[in-house]
Amino acid sequence: MESPRELVDRALQGQQRAVARLISLVESGSEDLPEVAALLAPHTGRAQVVGLTGSPGVGKSTTTSALVSAFRAAGKRVGVLAVDPSSPFSGGALLGDRVRMGDHALDEGVFIRSMATRGHLGGLAWATPQALRVLDAAGCDVVLVETVGVGQSEIDVVSLADTTVVLLAPGMGDGVQAAKAGILEIADVFVVNKADRDGAAQTVRDLRYMMSLGSRHDDWKPPVCRTVAARGEGIDEVAKAIDEHRAWLESSGEGARRRRRRAEAEIEAIALEKVRVRLDSAGVARFADAVVSGELDPYAAADRLLTSL
Amino acid sequence: MESPRELVDRALQGQQRAVARLISLVESGSEDLPEVAALLAPHTGRAQVVGLTGSPGVGKSTTTSALVSAFRAAGKRVGVLAVDPSSPFSGGALLGDRVRMGDHALDEGVFIRSMATRGHLGGLAWATPQALRVLDAAGCDVVLVETVGVGQSEIDVVSLADTTVVLLAPGMGDGVQAAKAGILEIADVFVVNKADRDGAAQTVRDLRYMMSLGSRHDDWKPPVCRTVAARGEGIDEVAKAIDEHRAWLESSGEGARRRRRRAEAEIEAIALEKVRVRLDSAGVARFADAVVSGELDPYAAADRLLTSL
């Protein structure tokens, strides 16, 4: 069993097995985590973190895999984190993702990892940033974070990502649904995948119309790319849009703001997780019966619990 | 301006305006919240909390509205909380929901409220249970919690609900996608809406097949209802399935377990929110720059932050 320092040294050299073991260590919440984090810290801050999100069925895994090929062709090192926050019980990504990602399994410049996020609130906030740090320190130029779902997980993606790519597909719901899901405000790049299907042009029109109504808080204009990811069509344009967004992040100062916001969220998530563990052992369960019976209200219970810490 | 006690008294009598004002008070995180919670506590614990979830476009709002009619016809008081966790920036539900819910606007036995959940992690966990307590104390027999999205928000629904209803629609993604989203494990009742569309029978077959592969942790067999909610078709069966699930919750003891788990989650969320506020004022921002530059790792920063509390 290697020491954390040996593992980190080998990960810094880009050795895939060491990278995989460090991420496992992160996922398991190992006691070595603080030491690993301290060893990684001086080597982080270079990777562009790209979040990919969209409803189930839009083709996120296929698009991610195609983007890996595009970035590899451009000589970049690529990390992939497939985060599945939607299955608190079964944990882990399904075989399908791994099969599709299998194209890149033998490429030493690609680091792929599926992560489950064990269901409790803050799961993603807590473990994923640490896994990103591992991939960053291992020399990845780009890390693609693929999440399942529309909803809270997207908010998490935004808090993590330098660049957020939102995928849509024709016939998966109209423009109003897109607005409802809040995606217009979080997207830096839009991808209308399965663009060979009926309704693609309408989806693009709906999107442009909704964008014309919305107001971003900055002067980036999110491009709308059309792709057929399964055949690799349009993927180079998406990679180009991601590169351009990176350049804009640096020139506008927005990149520094996002990194700072991410660091704040990360510190806070770790601190809250530490507190949560203490609350559990301080006996949150003790007060639950009194709250169920109506003897105690949850605020009073929370106060008593915090006092008992 | 009424005192919290006057407001609560009027809410206990079922006055809609008082109920609305109490929920606003909850949403705004008012200083009166602990007092309100204490006043409500002895009057809670009777309502059946029913979570409705599913991808955008499956017809959640329409189904919710139809279920309100069905429960009203059975003489029940009904609360509706439309929770939209997916738009951290714009806040609030879109007009569409309110228009559809408008059918019930003049019914004194129906309490409807849209809530936004301001984006930060734990937003739903923190405010929604308090709003549920208001509706419970106001005498609602059933409270329908409608959430947008597939993902983290579903986990939140499960942690809140006595009964979780998962909506699907034909052509919105196949059985593998359903499994990917983890919905098989969280559903107590399945609704295949838009059942007059092509592919409805296939969606039901896919669902039954996936269910045959899965394993629940209890002996409840989730029924699969077919509806055309826009025409009210099949809604009585859904209402009946929800009633039957309630009866099973009581006879099996699972209801007591879920209420207890919900109380634990609620106490913990309130306690963590209190800690989060303290962390912000203790200056999480101070440490962010050092983490961005790699001088400090986020674990060390979290430790220093907690020490400074």
Coordinates of C-alpha atoms in Angstrom, one line a residue, chain A residues 35-217:
Chain A
E35 CA -3.2 15.1 3.6
V36 CA -3.9 14.3 -0.1
A37 CA -5.7 17.7 -0.5
A38 CA -2.7 19.5 1.0
L39 CA -0.3 17.6 -1.4
L40 CA -2.4 18.4 -4.4
A41 CA -3.1 22.0 -3.7
P42 CA 0.1 23.6 -5.2
H43 CA -0.5 21.7 -8.4
T44 CA -4.1 22.7 -9.1
G45 CA -5.9 25.6 -10.8
R46 CA -5.0 24.9 -14.5
A47 CA -7.8 22.7 -15.8
Q48 CA -10.9 24.1 -17.4
V49 CA -13.9 22.5 -15.7
V50 CA -16.7 21.9 -18.2
G51 CA -20.1 20.9 -16.9
L52 CA -22.4 19.0 -19.2
T53 CA -26.0 18.8 -18.2
G54 CA -29.5 18.1 -19.7
S55 CA -32.5 15.8 -19.3
P56 CA -32.1 12.1 -19.5
G57 CA -32.1 10.9 -23.1
V58 CA -30.6 14.0 -24.7
G59 CA -27.3 12.2 -25.4
K60 CA -25.0 13.5 -22.7
S61 CA -22.7 10.4 -22.5
T62 CA -22.4 10.2 -26.3
T63 CA -21.6 13.9 -26.6
T64 CA -19.1 13.7 -23.8
S65 CA -17.4 10.8 -25.5
A66 CA -17.3 12.7 -28.8
L67 CA -15.9 15.8 -27.1
V68 CA -13.1 13.7 -25.5
S69 CA -12.1 12.6 -29.1
A70 CA -12.1 16.2 -30.2
F71 CA -10.0 17.5 -27.4
R72 CA -7.6 14.6 -27.7
A73 CA -7.2 15.3 -31.4
A74 CA -6.2 18.9 -30.3
G75 CA -3.5 17.3 -28.1
K76 CA -5.2 18.0 -24.8
R77 CA -5.3 15.8 -21.8
V78 CA -8.9 15.2 -20.8
G79 CA -10.6 14.1 -17.6
V80 CA -14.2 12.9 -17.4
L81 CA -16.3 12.7 -14.3
A82 CA -19.7 11.1 -14.8
V83 CA -21.7 12.1 -11.7
D84 CA -25.0 10.4 -11.1
P85 CA -26.7 12.2 -8.2
S86 CA -30.1 10.7 -9.0
S87 CA -29.7 7.2 -7.6
P88 CA -29.1 7.5 -3.8
F89 CA -29.9 3.8 -3.4
S90 CA -28.2 1.9 -6.1
G91 CA -25.2 4.1 -6.4
G92 CA -22.9 4.2 -9.4
A93 CA -23.4 4.8 -13.1
L94 CA -25.0 2.2 -15.3
L95 CA -23.0 0.0 -17.6
G96 CA -24.1 2.0 -20.7
D97 CA -21.9 5.0 -19.8
R98 CA -18.8 2.8 -19.4
V99 CA -19.5 1.0 -22.6
R100 CA -19.7 4.3 -24.6
M101 CA -16.6 5.6 -22.8
G102 CA -14.9 2.4 -23.6
D103 CA -13.6 3.9 -26.9
H104 CA -11.1 5.9 -24.7
A105 CA -10.2 3.2 -22.3
L106 CA -6.7 2.6 -23.7
D107 CA -5.8 6.2 -24.2
E108 CA -3.2 7.3 -21.7
G109 CA -4.3 11.0 -22.1
V110 CA -7.8 10.3 -20.9
F111 CA -9.0 9.8 -17.3
I112 CA -12.5 8.6 -16.9
R113 CA -14.4 8.1 -13.7
S114 CA -18.0 7.5 -12.7
M115 CA -19.0 8.8 -9.3
A116 CA -22.2 8.2 -7.3
T117 CA -23.2 10.8 -4.8
R118 CA -24.8 8.8 -2.0
G119 CA -28.0 10.7 -1.8
H120 CA -27.5 13.1 1.0
L121 CA -27.7 16.8 0.3
G122 CA -24.3 18.2 -0.4
G123 CA -23.0 14.9 -1.6
L124 CA -22.0 16.4 -4.9
A125 CA -20.7 19.6 -3.4
W126 CA -18.5 17.6 -1.1
A127 CA -16.8 14.9 -3.1
T128 CA -16.8 16.1 -6.7
P129 CA -14.5 19.1 -6.2
Q130 CA -11.9 16.9 -4.6
A131 CA -12.0 14.5 -7.6
L132 CA -11.7 17.5 -9.9
R133 CA -8.6 18.5 -8.0
V134 CA -7.0 15.1 -8.5
L135 CA -7.7 15.3 -12.3
D136 CA -6.4 18.9 -12.4
A137 CA -3.2 18.0 -10.6
A138 CA -2.8 15.0 -12.9
G139 CA -2.4 17.5 -15.8
C140 CA -5.8 17.5 -17.4
D141 CA -6.3 20.5 -19.6
V142 CA -10.1 20.0 -19.7
V143 CA -12.3 18.1 -17.2
L144 CA -15.7 17.2 -18.5
V145 CA -18.3 16.8 -15.7
E146 CA -21.3 14.9 -16.9
T147 CA -24.4 15.0 -14.7
V148 CA -27.7 13.3 -15.0
G149 CA -30.8 15.4 -14.4
V150 CA -32.4 18.7 -14.5
G151 CA -32.8 20.4 -11.2
Q152 CA -30.6 20.7 -8.2
S153 CA -27.8 18.9 -9.8
E154 CA -27.6 21.7 -12.4
I155 CA -27.1 24.2 -9.7
D156 CA -24.3 22.1 -8.4
V157 CA -22.7 21.9 -11.9
V158 CA -22.8 25.6 -12.2
S159 CA -21.1 26.1 -8.8
L160 CA -18.4 23.8 -10.0
A161 CA -17.9 24.6 -13.6
D162 CA -15.9 27.2 -15.5
T163 CA -18.1 26.5 -18.5
T164 CA -21.6 25.0 -18.4
V165 CA -22.8 23.2 -21.5
V166 CA -26.6 22.6 -21.6
L167 CA -27.8 19.8 -24.0
L168 CA -31.3 19.7 -25.5
A169 CA -32.8 17.4 -28.1
P170 CA -35.8 17.9 -30.4
G171 CA -39.1 16.8 -29.0
M172 CA -37.9 16.6 -25.4
G173 CA -40.1 19.5 -24.3
D174 CA -40.6 23.0 -25.6
G175 CA -39.0 26.3 -24.9
V176 CA -41.2 27.0 -21.9
Q177 CA -40.0 23.8 -20.3
A178 CA -36.4 24.9 -21.0
A179 CA -37.1 28.2 -19.2
K180 CA -38.8 26.4 -16.4
A181 CA -35.8 24.3 -15.7
G182 CA -33.7 27.5 -15.4
I183 CA -31.3 26.3 -18.0
L184 CA -31.3 29.6 -19.9
E185 CA -29.6 31.3 -17.1
I186 CA -26.9 28.8 -16.5
A187 CA -25.8 27.8 -20.0
D188 CA -22.5 29.2 -21.4
V189 CA -22.9 26.9 -24.5
F190 CA -26.1 25.3 -25.8
V191 CA -26.0 22.0 -27.7
V192 CA -29.0 20.9 -29.7
N193 CA -28.2 17.2 -30.1
K194 CA -29.9 14.7 -32.4
A195 CA -30.1 17.6 -34.8
D196 CA -31.0 15.3 -37.7
R197 CA -34.4 14.7 -36.1
D198 CA -37.7 16.4 -36.8
G199 CA -38.1 19.6 -34.8
A200 CA -34.4 20.5 -34.4
A201 CA -34.9 23.8 -36.2
Q202 CA -37.9 24.5 -34.0
T203 CA -35.9 23.7 -30.9
V204 CA -33.1 26.1 -32.0
R205 CA -35.7 28.8 -32.8
D206 CA -37.4 28.4 -29.4
L207 CA -34.1 28.6 -27.7
R208 CA -33.1 31.8 -29.5
Y209 CA -36.5 33.3 -28.7
M210 CA -36.2 32.5 -25.0
M211 CA -32.7 33.8 -25.0
S212 CA -33.9 37.1 -26.5
L213 CA -36.3 37.4 -23.5
G214 CA -33.8 36.6 -20.8
S215 CA -31.0 38.7 -19.4
R216 CA -27.6 37.4 -18.5
H217 CA -25.5 39.1 -15.9

